Amino acid sequence: MKKLLVLMCVLMVSLFVFSEEVITLNLIEAFSSPYRTPTLNNIVQMFETLNPGVKINVISPPYETAYQKINLMVSTEQPLDIIEIGDWDLSALAAMGKLEDLTPYIEAWPEKDDMVEGVLEAASIYHGIPYLLPHGIFVKALFYRPDILAKYGIETYPKTMPELYEISKKLTESGKNQYGFAFRGKGYPTAFIDIVFTSFFDDIDPNNMYLTKSGEIIFEDPRAVEALNFYVSLYKDTAPKDSINWGWDEQVNSFVSGITPLLFQDPDTTGMLNEMLQPGQYKTAPIPLGTSGNVYPSFGFVGWGIPTYSEHKDLAWKFIKFVASAEINGYWSKSYGALPVLQSVYTYDSYFSSEIFEGWTKMFDDPEHYQFTQYPLDNENWGKWNEFQEKTMQQVLLGQLSVESCLKQWTDFWKDAGIL
Amino acid sequence: MKRRKFIFFLLLPTLLLISFIILYPTVSGVMLSFKNYSLYNFQNIEWVGFENFKAIFSDPFYINTIWNTLEWVLFSVFFQLILGFILALLMKEPFKGRGIYAGLVFYPWAISGFAIGLIWSWLLNGQFGVINDILIKIGIIEENISFLSDPSLAMFSVILVNVWYGIPFFAIMILAALQSVPDSLYDAAEIDGAGYFTKLFNITIPYIKPTLINTILLRTIWIMNFPDIIYGMTRGGPAGSTEILAVKIINTVFYESDYSKAAAHGVVIISILFIYTIMYLKLTSKREFSL
């Protein structure tokens, strides 16, 4: 009995002496999906293997409620070390004063000079401070189905908005359930309508999509009437009537089934399309140029941040840095679909110079016509705007509201919101 | 008096528990509606009086939202009641395979409302929907119908799905009540020469009236607070044509991230339901069934 007791004591002491303390980092993601979360888990596993003694606990709330959960967790200082932050949520989170300024970390990070131009600046929208390190970029491109276009004798993709209308109209045969354009009517259609709308302008403010360079609200400009009328025609003449009720799921489904072979979407759509379509069955092209000769896409981004109250900030940065490294960023972007944040990744993997990425490559190579701009994301009426714009835009499409009245309401909205 | 006090003390723990789990959140929700608690304002939360109510009532879409809510509740409850009643009457009679049939009929009630919304949004889809496909194949229509994108059809569609979803609940409740009606009443009525409808209106309905009153009251409250189906099918669109108050709360939280304004919408719902409940109970408590 005595021997057993001594043996147990020795075992306990040796366990205590030789066991390493395990540090657990809590990570919360904002864009969980069946396509993306497994990739994140793989990266976490790689990091844990390379860093024994570190465990990362991944929290994946449902996509629809993720922003609410993150904001509530951060505001009540619940244990978090790494937070995924989207561009639309950055200002709200930063305004709480609970996000760590990543400047010192980024300054000391050798790969910062390899970042795609403008990404870090775009991510510093709140008081010019980088509260996150982006891990993916979102810019809309034109997705098209060469196989369907060829059936109608169309050999190339539309290069201008009038061409987009013409080709879409040529494709539209409602009796055969064949249409041209995959319209977006619900679930944050903002980015879609604004790309079409602003393409009628040649003087959009690069810091605010809803202002001209001379500081006027675009909705009270005479060109706005033309732009909105074009948008209505695009819906009425070339898109399924039902698409007023379409979000991402329906748009992609319609594109895959060939009903609408033209689609504006973000690069994360490629993840799903690569699984559902054969290679070459879809391609991407630059967003068609507007009547002004320009297009003003928005530059969306998502990244990782650290709460000020985290007890493991350095370790959290180590993980963020790891995810941002060329190899991991390439794997992440290829698997999930967002555009890589490091320039070297585009040459590192031939996938990023394939036809799938042609749309973005061409847009990035032509800054004269593709002028990136930003939404007024730091305006606290931004969320309200999305709902209001969606509803009034649908009223215009349904003929319940005139183009002029709608533009007046949009102008008043932003005047009241203090955009000027 | 002593006995009353004794009963009160026995019920006190329950009262405290109910106060904690029901009263506290209700009061807290009402208080929230008078503050400025939003995503952009976690640091300076303060009392703002009726500002949130002023904001929601000045929304030009709000009257439309209230009308939609009333339309949604009224038509849903009415058709669920009528069809649930008919189903219960049919299910009361013994027939071969009644158990299997009952299982199938009550099946919708077992599925989540949000999942039902999503399933039906695909079934009724104007491009790839099965319903359109079937209607075209059997020759009823020639072109696809945009069930969810035509404002005149969208509310009809969501109510139709809600009726389909809610019939089983009425049927279960009414069937249980029907089985408690003594057969002797029907036997006596038959001896007096009463027909089917005479028995239905003079015996069955008066006898099960308490169940009907409670079920209608419950369902009205639930349906008014039930955004799942509409959210899954249309999110309140197009152009707000299917937006009810409960969906408005979700949209206010998800789009505007304004928790206080969402709470103000909740207070409006509570107020409407409070007035309705008092009026309904006053109107329905006058005549009782007597033998």
XYZ file of C-alpha atoms in Angstrom:
711
model
C 0.000 0.000 0.000
C 2.828 2.335 0.980
C 4.629 1.540 -2.267
C 1.517 2.315 -4.283
C 1.066 5.632 -2.478
C 4.695 6.642 -3.152
C 4.353 5.631 -6.808
C 1.207 7.730 -7.203
C 2.878 10.739 -5.557
C 5.877 10.449 -7.918
C 3.520 10.214 -10.891
C 1.557 13.276 -9.832
C 4.695 15.342 -9.242
C 6.202 14.320 -12.578
C 2.961 15.174 -14.362
C 2.961 18.586 -12.718
C 6.626 19.240 -13.503
C 6.702 18.023 -17.090
C 3.272 19.009 -18.316
C 3.189 22.180 -20.369
C 0.561 24.800 -19.718
C -1.978 24.930 -22.533
C -3.078 28.398 -23.563
C -6.492 28.590 -25.165
C -7.286 31.404 -27.568
C -10.934 32.100 -28.322
C -11.593 32.955 -31.944
C -14.970 34.007 -33.297
C -15.729 34.018 -37.014
C -18.317 36.240 -38.663
C -18.864 34.455 -41.969
C -19.333 30.835 -41.056
C -20.486 28.558 -43.856
C -20.239 24.873 -44.740
C -17.676 25.853 -47.395
C -15.529 28.082 -45.243
C -15.553 26.887 -41.629
C -13.812 23.546 -42.411
C -11.006 25.504 -44.113
C -10.612 27.696 -41.039
C -10.536 24.607 -38.824
C -7.767 23.121 -41.000
C -5.699 26.291 -40.642
C -6.259 26.282 -36.879
C -5.097 22.677 -36.752
C -1.915 23.570 -38.682
C -1.213 26.430 -36.276
C -1.774 24.215 -33.239
C 0.627 21.605 -34.650
C 3.297 24.251 -35.190
C 2.675 25.759 -31.755
C 2.380 23.043 -29.137
C 0.773 24.344 -26.004
C -1.653 26.571 -27.902
C -5.235 25.642 -28.513
C -7.647 27.713 -30.521
C -11.279 27.472 -29.688
C -13.253 28.407 -32.820
C -16.694 29.908 -32.235
C -18.868 29.811 -35.368
C -22.199 31.547 -34.850
C -24.747 31.323 -37.689
C -23.919 33.854 -40.405
C -27.192 35.785 -39.977
C -26.631 36.531 -36.301
C -22.839 36.612 -36.169
C -22.439 40.417 -36.098
C -24.891 40.725 -33.224
C -23.156 37.997 -31.268
C -19.670 39.436 -31.836
C -20.761 42.923 -30.841
C -22.502 41.742 -27.714
C -19.553 39.537 -26.724
C -17.055 42.344 -27.229
C -19.215 44.969 -25.517
C -19.603 42.750 -22.454
C -15.911 41.750 -22.555
C -16.525 38.041 -22.842
C -13.361 35.975 -23.344
C -12.218 36.545 -26.929
C -8.720 36.873 -28.364
C -9.253 36.913 -32.135
C -12.312 38.430 -33.792
C -13.274 38.315 -37.416
C -14.402 41.760 -38.542
C -16.150 42.636 -41.779
C -15.966 46.099 -43.320
C -19.640 46.795 -42.553
C -19.105 46.074 -38.869
C -15.734 47.698 -38.312
C -16.927 51.174 -37.321
C -19.465 49.884 -34.824
C -16.869 47.664 -33.157
C -14.121 50.271 -33.233
C -16.496 52.911 -31.806
C -16.797 50.817 -28.657
C -13.110 51.428 -28.032
C -12.467 47.749 -27.472
C -10.347 46.946 -30.513
C -6.573 46.916 -30.305
C -4.717 49.331 -32.594
C -2.641 46.918 -34.708
C -0.205 49.590 -35.962
C 2.822 48.410 -33.890
C 2.251 44.788 -34.907
C 1.818 45.624 -38.609
C 4.845 47.952 -38.602
C 7.030 45.101 -37.368
C 5.556 42.597 -39.831
C 7.916 41.971 -42.785
C 5.144 40.980 -45.220
C 3.266 44.281 -44.882
C 4.932 45.628 -48.044
C 3.585 42.668 -49.987
C -0.041 43.628 -49.277
C -2.264 44.522 -52.223
C -2.216 48.282 -52.649
C -4.995 50.106 -50.849
C -6.194 47.199 -48.700
C -4.624 48.368 -45.488
C -5.768 51.949 -46.107
C -9.306 50.722 -46.800
C -9.202 48.726 -43.583
C -8.269 51.873 -41.655
C -11.600 53.605 -42.308
C -12.204 54.297 -38.624
C -10.048 57.286 -37.588
C -7.277 56.053 -39.892
C -6.290 53.275 -37.493
C -5.869 49.647 -38.654
C -8.030 47.786 -36.157
C -7.824 44.630 -38.226
C -5.528 42.865 -40.632
C -7.541 41.921 -43.743
C -7.407 38.284 -44.837
C -9.672 38.558 -47.858
C -10.847 41.137 -50.363
C -14.254 41.301 -51.990
C -14.756 43.056 -55.281
C -17.636 42.216 -57.560
C -16.909 40.906 -61.056
C -19.073 39.787 -63.972
C -19.551 36.015 -63.969
C -20.682 34.610 -67.305
C -21.545 31.256 -68.863
C -19.767 30.964 -72.268
C -21.710 27.757 -73.048
C -25.115 29.471 -72.804
C -23.941 32.640 -74.554
C -22.583 30.538 -77.437
C -26.025 28.973 -77.973
C -27.289 32.458 -78.797
C -24.353 33.212 -81.045
C -22.705 35.508 -78.520
C -18.963 34.995 -78.558
C -17.852 37.437 -75.916
C -18.928 38.946 -72.648
C -20.488 42.445 -72.417
C -17.906 45.194 -71.997
C -20.218 48.122 -71.360
C -23.501 48.576 -69.519
C -25.455 49.190 -72.775
C -23.903 45.965 -74.119
C -24.915 44.163 -70.922
C -28.486 45.282 -71.576
C -28.396 44.316 -75.261
C -26.900 40.867 -74.666
C -29.192 40.195 -71.718
C -32.192 41.181 -73.810
C -31.062 38.937 -76.665
C -30.856 36.034 -74.225
C -34.268 36.670 -72.724
C -37.001 34.284 -73.821
C -39.450 34.198 -70.951
C -41.538 31.462 -72.606
C -38.508 29.160 -72.421
C -37.643 30.332 -68.909
C -34.445 31.816 -70.306
C -33.276 35.242 -69.168
C -30.113 37.284 -69.345
C -29.296 38.762 -66.029
C -29.315 37.381 -62.468
C -30.848 40.342 -60.711
C -30.523 40.918 -56.972
C -33.663 42.180 -55.245
C -33.251 41.365 -51.559
C -30.706 40.610 -48.852
C -28.313 43.570 -49.102
C -28.726 44.351 -52.836
C -26.871 47.639 -52.187
C -23.584 46.744 -53.848
C -25.380 45.509 -56.939
C -27.593 48.547 -57.614
C -24.822 50.996 -56.758
C -22.385 49.534 -59.271
C -24.938 49.942 -62.066
C -26.046 53.335 -60.789
C -22.648 55.004 -60.346
C -21.446 53.790 -63.751
C -23.399 56.742 -65.187
C -21.037 59.111 -63.357
C -17.430 60.032 -64.027
C -16.746 62.033 -60.888
C -17.539 59.782 -57.922
C -15.709 60.667 -54.703
C -13.169 57.866 -54.021
C -13.922 58.208 -50.299
C -17.699 58.174 -50.527
C -19.719 56.444 -53.214
C -22.771 58.651 -52.702
C -20.975 61.934 -53.320
C -19.475 63.495 -56.416
C -15.948 64.878 -56.254
C -17.459 68.357 -55.938
C -19.293 67.206 -52.796
C -22.856 66.830 -54.064
C -25.176 63.926 -53.349
C -25.314 61.792 -56.487
C -29.051 61.168 -56.205
C -29.933 64.787 -56.951
C -27.739 64.904 -60.032
C -29.580 64.809 -63.412
C -27.534 61.714 -64.366
C -29.214 59.827 -61.519
C -32.561 59.781 -63.372
C -30.919 58.183 -66.393
C -29.091 55.700 -64.171
C -32.155 54.566 -62.258
C -34.225 54.297 -65.447
C -31.536 52.067 -66.932
C -31.562 49.919 -63.802
C -35.352 49.531 -64.010
C -35.103 48.559 -67.711
C -32.445 45.996 -66.895
C -34.835 44.360 -64.453
C -37.989 44.632 -66.538
C -36.545 43.605 -69.892
C -33.800 41.124 -69.067
C -34.310 39.540 -65.645
C -36.874 37.113 -64.259
C -39.760 38.938 -62.600
C -39.200 36.742 -59.576
C -35.682 38.078 -59.065
C -37.045 41.038 -57.113
C -37.197 38.451 -54.338
C -33.760 36.946 -54.977
C -30.779 36.945 -52.667
C -27.421 35.224 -53.114
C -28.813 31.648 -53.067
C -31.342 32.240 -55.816
C -28.913 34.253 -57.936
C -26.283 31.528 -57.862
C -28.844 28.782 -58.391
C -30.192 30.580 -61.441
C -26.667 31.084 -62.801
C -25.728 27.443 -62.286
C -28.925 26.199 -63.914
C -28.269 28.497 -66.888
C -31.501 30.489 -66.563
C -29.482 33.690 -66.132
C -25.977 33.291 -67.596
C -24.804 36.756 -66.485
C -24.193 37.575 -62.850
C -22.426 40.188 -60.703
C -20.905 38.520 -57.683
C -18.078 38.496 -55.179
C -15.101 36.110 -55.478
C -16.370 33.863 -52.680
C -18.966 32.605 -55.175
C -16.156 30.790 -56.996
C -15.841 28.270 -54.144
C -19.352 26.996 -54.806
C -19.239 27.328 -58.596
C -16.023 25.293 -58.791
C -17.901 22.425 -57.186
C -21.134 22.784 -59.140
C -19.877 23.533 -62.667
C -17.279 21.943 -64.914
C -13.986 23.799 -65.549
C -14.525 26.375 -68.290
C -18.279 26.328 -67.854
C -18.072 29.719 -66.186
C -15.612 32.588 -66.470
C -15.271 36.024 -64.988
C -14.888 39.373 -66.699
C -14.528 42.957 -65.543
C -17.721 44.729 -64.566
C -19.011 46.400 -67.790
C -18.102 50.055 -68.096
C -20.842 52.611 -67.692
C -21.930 55.346 -70.073
C -19.385 57.557 -68.337
C -16.597 55.179 -69.370
C -15.972 54.359 -65.707
C -17.140 51.931 -63.092
C -16.920 52.459 -59.328
C -16.744 49.131 -57.548
C -16.573 49.077 -53.779
C -13.636 47.486 -52.056
C -14.952 45.066 -49.453
C -12.678 43.374 -46.963
C -12.709 41.092 -43.987
C -9.980 40.532 -41.453
C -8.900 39.615 -37.959
C -8.718 41.933 -34.968
C -7.788 41.643 -31.301
C -9.917 42.903 -28.395
C -8.138 45.329 -26.058
C -8.984 43.142 -23.072
C -7.414 39.958 -24.512
C -4.802 38.444 -22.211
C -2.895 36.842 -25.086
C -2.496 39.653 -27.602
C 0.945 38.601 -28.845
C -0.175 35.041 -29.375
C -3.324 36.250 -31.118
C -1.157 38.341 -33.466
C 1.023 35.283 -34.087
C -2.054 33.474 -35.374
C -3.236 36.465 -37.435
C 0.238 36.740 -38.963
C 0.212 33.022 -39.708
C -3.142 33.251 -41.537
C -1.847 36.248 -43.519
C 1.311 34.462 -44.677
C 1.494 33.822 -48.439
C 1.029 30.046 -48.197
C -1.921 30.116 -45.837
C -3.539 33.146 -47.480
C -3.291 31.338 -50.829
C -4.835 28.162 -49.422
C -7.548 30.163 -47.653
C -8.449 32.245 -50.723
C -8.413 29.297 -53.104
C -10.587 27.205 -50.869
C -12.972 29.904 -49.734
C -12.937 32.226 -52.706
C -12.032 35.687 -51.417
C -9.236 37.513 -53.230
C -5.800 37.150 -51.571
C -4.447 40.134 -49.641
C -0.783 39.541 -50.564
C 0.460 40.388 -54.046
C 2.860 37.429 -54.083
C -0.031 34.973 -53.779
C -1.263 35.965 -57.243
C 1.994 34.674 -58.774
C 2.627 31.984 -56.169
C -0.321 29.905 -57.362
C -1.347 29.692 -61.039
C -4.976 29.347 -59.959
C -5.042 33.101 -59.336
C -3.983 33.862 -62.901
C -6.463 31.402 -64.430
C -9.600 32.354 -66.383
C -11.572 32.258 -63.182
C -9.680 35.301 -61.953
C -9.527 37.156 -65.260
C -12.269 39.579 -64.271
C -10.418 40.847 -61.217
C -6.979 40.839 -62.831
C -8.232 43.052 -65.655
C -9.993 45.432 -63.287
C -6.937 45.786 -61.040
C -4.768 46.438 -64.098
C -6.986 49.275 -65.291
C -7.240 51.878 -62.512
C -8.222 54.529 -65.028
C -11.630 52.972 -65.685
C -12.069 50.946 -62.517
C -11.969 53.483 -59.732
C -12.499 51.966 -56.327
C -14.634 53.877 -53.893
C -16.003 53.414 -50.410
C -19.376 53.358 -48.738
C -20.092 55.754 -45.886
C -19.730 52.845 -43.482
C -18.943 55.052 -40.499
C -22.286 56.852 -40.799
C -24.599 55.432 -38.170
C -27.529 55.418 -40.619
C -25.703 52.956 -42.840
C -27.669 49.915 -41.608
C -30.956 51.771 -41.911
C -30.006 52.779 -45.462
C -29.739 49.163 -46.586
C -33.301 48.403 -45.595
C -34.642 51.705 -46.879
C -32.855 51.453 -50.234
C -34.013 47.863 -50.711
C -37.641 48.717 -50.029
C -37.817 51.897 -52.121
C -35.842 50.298 -54.947
C -38.355 47.425 -55.015
C -41.199 49.967 -55.089
C -39.664 51.581 -58.165
C -39.262 48.203 -59.874
C -42.896 47.386 -59.133
C -44.084 50.748 -60.456
C -45.350 51.839 -57.016
C -42.924 54.765 -56.808
C -41.651 57.037 -59.566
C -37.945 57.286 -60.305
C -37.987 60.995 -59.404
C -39.761 60.483 -56.048
C -37.398 57.683 -55.177
C -34.327 59.805 -55.892
C -35.796 62.642 -53.830
C -36.295 60.243 -50.898
C -32.741 58.942 -51.212
C -31.354 62.467 -51.300
C -33.382 63.461 -48.235
C -32.240 60.338 -46.416
C -28.558 61.164 -46.806
C -29.081 64.859 -46.099
C -30.778 63.921 -42.831
C -27.964 61.475 -42.129
C -25.495 64.338 -42.388
C -23.477 62.978 -45.282
C -22.653 66.452 -46.605
C -59.362 34.417 5.486
C -56.721 32.142 7.004
C -57.301 29.643 4.229
C -56.805 32.383 1.607
C -53.521 33.448 3.184
C -52.388 29.842 3.285
C -53.114 29.432 -0.450
C -51.302 32.680 -1.176
C -48.160 31.522 0.661
C -48.240 28.171 -1.078
C -48.378 29.908 -4.452
C -45.768 32.513 -3.566
C -42.739 30.576 -4.947
C -44.557 30.144 -8.269
C -45.417 33.819 -8.300
C -41.808 34.771 -7.667
C -40.578 32.408 -10.360
C -43.073 33.762 -12.889
C -42.099 37.314 -11.950
C -38.487 36.485 -12.568
C -38.827 34.659 -15.877
C -41.712 36.626 -17.415
C -42.181 39.934 -15.678
C -38.532 40.920 -15.517
C -37.812 40.450 -19.262
C -41.072 42.221 -20.126
C -40.295 45.237 -17.948
C -36.700 45.219 -19.162
C -37.903 45.128 -22.805
C -40.299 48.016 -22.229
C -37.543 50.039 -20.559
C -35.225 49.284 -23.463
C -37.729 50.894 -25.823
C -37.195 54.216 -24.042
C -33.390 54.118 -24.398
C -30.957 54.555 -27.294
C -29.382 51.114 -27.192
C -27.953 50.441 -30.641
C -24.863 48.877 -32.123
C -23.342 52.298 -32.717
C -24.069 53.398 -29.216
C -22.936 50.842 -26.690
C -20.975 53.452 -24.744
C -23.545 56.201 -24.135
C -26.801 54.444 -23.393
C -29.334 56.835 -21.950
C -33.037 57.485 -21.512
C -34.515 59.098 -24.664
C -38.211 59.162 -23.796
C -40.559 58.567 -26.723
C -37.925 59.142 -29.424
C -38.011 55.532 -30.643
C -41.796 55.571 -30.857
C -41.719 58.886 -32.712
C -39.212 57.381 -35.153
C -41.203 54.233 -35.855
C -44.520 56.035 -36.280
C -42.990 58.578 -38.631
C -41.862 55.742 -40.922
C -44.083 56.029 -44.034
C -44.165 52.217 -44.302
C -45.442 51.712 -40.751
C -49.193 51.959 -41.384
C -48.714 49.427 -44.164
C -46.853 47.137 -41.726
C -49.707 47.310 -39.197
C -52.297 46.555 -41.893
C -50.189 43.647 -43.089
C -50.038 42.340 -39.524
C -53.807 42.492 -39.119
C -54.371 40.858 -42.512
C -51.840 38.123 -41.685
C -53.407 37.353 -38.298
C -57.053 37.588 -39.337
C -56.902 35.421 -42.443
C -54.477 32.914 -40.924
C -56.570 32.358 -37.782
C -59.851 32.271 -39.694
C -58.791 29.638 -42.217
C -56.794 27.615 -39.693
C -59.904 27.492 -37.483
C -62.345 26.527 -40.234
C -60.090 23.931 -41.852
C -58.829 22.642 -38.493
C -62.431 22.226 -37.388
C -63.375 20.288 -40.513
C -60.276 18.121 -40.127
C -61.084 17.398 -36.486
C -64.669 16.436 -37.381
C -63.368 14.058 -40.054
C -60.716 12.614 -37.757
C -63.283 11.996 -35.014
C -65.041 9.341 -37.061
C -63.251 5.991 -36.949
C -61.916 4.776 -40.312
C -59.245 2.407 -41.550
C -55.691 3.780 -41.234
C -56.764 6.733 -39.084
C -53.536 6.556 -37.053
C -51.267 6.820 -40.102
C -53.471 9.506 -41.586
C -53.384 11.517 -38.342
C -49.578 11.249 -38.240
C -49.268 12.607 -41.769
C -51.780 15.377 -41.241
C -50.106 16.592 -38.058
C -46.621 16.364 -39.566
C -46.237 20.083 -40.520
C -46.606 21.043 -36.872
C -43.419 19.169 -36.039
C -41.189 21.207 -38.401
C -39.581 24.531 -37.582
C -41.422 27.517 -39.026
C -38.267 28.990 -40.487
C -37.436 25.728 -42.292
C -40.984 25.647 -43.643
C -40.539 29.205 -44.902
C -37.362 28.272 -46.745
C -38.840 25.078 -48.207
C -41.926 26.900 -49.469
C -39.873 29.771 -50.863
C -38.233 27.244 -53.186
C -41.505 25.422 -53.901
C -43.157 28.696 -54.905
C -40.121 30.108 -56.702
C -41.163 31.732 -59.958
C -38.336 30.129 -61.964
C -37.508 26.755 -60.456
C -40.526 26.148 -58.222
C -42.238 22.752 -58.213
C -45.672 24.324 -57.816
C -45.312 26.269 -61.073
C -44.018 23.163 -62.789
C -46.991 21.080 -61.650
C -49.502 23.793 -62.577
C -48.011 24.089 -66.063
C -47.880 20.319 -66.596
C -51.522 19.803 -65.660
C -52.489 22.716 -67.906
C -53.856 25.137 -65.301
C -51.390 27.900 -66.207
C -49.302 28.660 -69.294
C -46.596 30.848 -67.773
C -44.855 30.723 -64.414
C -46.537 32.670 -61.648
C -44.349 34.929 -59.495
C -45.954 33.957 -56.210
C -43.467 35.752 -53.983
C -42.441 38.706 -56.107
C -45.848 40.009 -57.088
C -47.080 42.144 -54.143
C -50.690 41.137 -54.771
C -49.791 37.444 -54.521
C -47.016 37.539 -51.933
C -49.273 38.069 -48.891
C -51.706 35.472 -50.215
C -48.806 32.999 -50.563
C -47.396 33.471 -47.076
C -50.876 33.237 -45.514
C -51.543 30.069 -47.514
C -48.391 28.465 -46.108
C -49.203 29.623 -42.595
C -52.704 28.153 -42.872
C -51.194 24.863 -44.044
C -48.792 24.990 -41.106
C -51.351 25.878 -38.429
C -54.285 23.608 -39.304
C -52.901 20.659 -37.269
C -52.795 22.674 -34.053
C -56.459 23.640 -34.326
C -57.314 20.093 -35.367
C -55.529 18.568 -32.341
C -57.150 20.943 -29.867
C -60.633 20.634 -31.367
C -60.369 16.865 -31.744
C -59.520 16.543 -28.053
C -62.496 18.724 -27.139
C -64.824 16.816 -29.492
C -63.958 13.565 -27.807
C -65.155 14.998 -24.504
C -68.697 15.713 -25.761
C -70.963 13.051 -24.191
C -72.591 10.771 -26.756
C -75.790 10.892 -24.713
C -76.347 14.485 -25.898
C -76.250 13.403 -29.529
C -78.467 10.389 -28.779
C -81.043 12.622 -27.123
C -80.918 15.086 -29.999
C -81.350 12.315 -32.520
C -84.450 11.078 -30.709
C -85.788 14.620 -31.009
C -85.117 14.416 -34.742
C -82.142 16.826 -34.943
C -80.077 16.788 -38.146
C -76.282 16.981 -38.528
C -76.039 20.777 -38.597
C -78.544 21.241 -35.776
C -76.396 18.956 -33.611
C -73.239 20.770 -34.731
C -74.478 24.272 -33.923
C -76.573 23.449 -30.860
C -74.468 20.795 -29.133
C -70.938 20.462 -30.497
C -69.933 24.112 -30.869
C -71.467 25.352 -27.608
C -69.955 22.404 -25.716
C -66.430 22.958 -27.023
C -66.710 26.759 -26.891
C -64.144 27.196 -24.054
C -61.577 25.249 -26.082
C -62.357 27.269 -29.194
C -62.036 30.559 -27.305
C -58.701 29.622 -25.766
C -57.297 28.159 -28.969
C -58.272 31.212 -31.042
C -56.774 33.504 -28.406
C -53.549 31.524 -28.227
C -53.151 31.222 -31.971
C -53.844 34.932 -32.509
C -51.054 35.804 -30.086
C -48.672 33.255 -31.592
C -49.368 34.192 -35.201
C -48.879 37.868 -34.478
C -45.498 37.071 -32.956
C -44.558 34.533 -35.603
C -42.116 35.910 -38.185
C -40.500 32.576 -39.168
C -42.501 31.712 -42.272
C -42.528 35.226 -43.724
C -38.865 35.748 -42.947
C -37.935 32.488 -44.639
C -40.076 33.192 -47.679
C -39.831 36.918 -48.415
C -38.107 38.743 -45.521
C -41.097 41.076 -45.648
C -40.762 42.003 -49.326
C -41.283 42.822 -52.062
C -41.424 46.507 -51.187
C -42.683 45.735 -47.680
C -45.832 44.012 -48.963
C -45.469 41.085 -46.525
C -43.744 42.904 -43.705
C -45.540 42.346 -40.401
C -44.515 43.781 -37.029
C -42.656 40.640 -35.963
C -40.591 40.705 -39.200
C -40.029 44.421 -38.676
C -38.366 43.606 -35.336
C -35.927 41.220 -37.048
C -35.199 43.708 -39.829
C -34.627 46.486 -37.287
C -32.118 44.357 -35.403
C -30.343 42.891 -38.457
C -30.272 45.946 -40.701
C -30.273 48.872 -38.309
C -28.791 47.086 -35.272
C -31.059 49.278 -33.174
C -32.177 47.178 -30.212
C -34.196 49.963 -28.595
C -36.203 50.634 -31.721
C -36.820 46.905 -32.082
C -38.060 46.892 -28.471
C -40.414 49.775 -29.346
C -41.920 47.610 -32.109
C -42.310 44.899 -29.470
C -44.192 47.317 -27.203
C -46.555 48.124 -30.090
C -47.251 44.392 -30.531
C -47.848 43.919 -26.794
C -50.224 46.912 -26.741
C -52.249 45.633 -29.702
C -52.457 42.158 -28.193
C -53.415 43.527 -24.791
C -56.327 45.506 -26.226
C -57.355 42.557 -28.375
C -57.260 40.076 -25.473
C -59.401 42.244 -23.212
C -61.979 42.902 -25.932
C -62.001 39.300 -27.090
C -62.468 37.876 -23.604
C -65.212 40.387 -22.806
C -67.081 39.544 -25.980
C -66.720 35.793 -25.654
C -67.401 35.431 -21.928
C -71.060 36.510 -22.141
C -72.777 33.348 -23.215
C -71.890 29.996 -21.704
C -73.104 26.567 -22.708
C -75.886 25.348 -20.491
C -77.762 22.094 -20.533
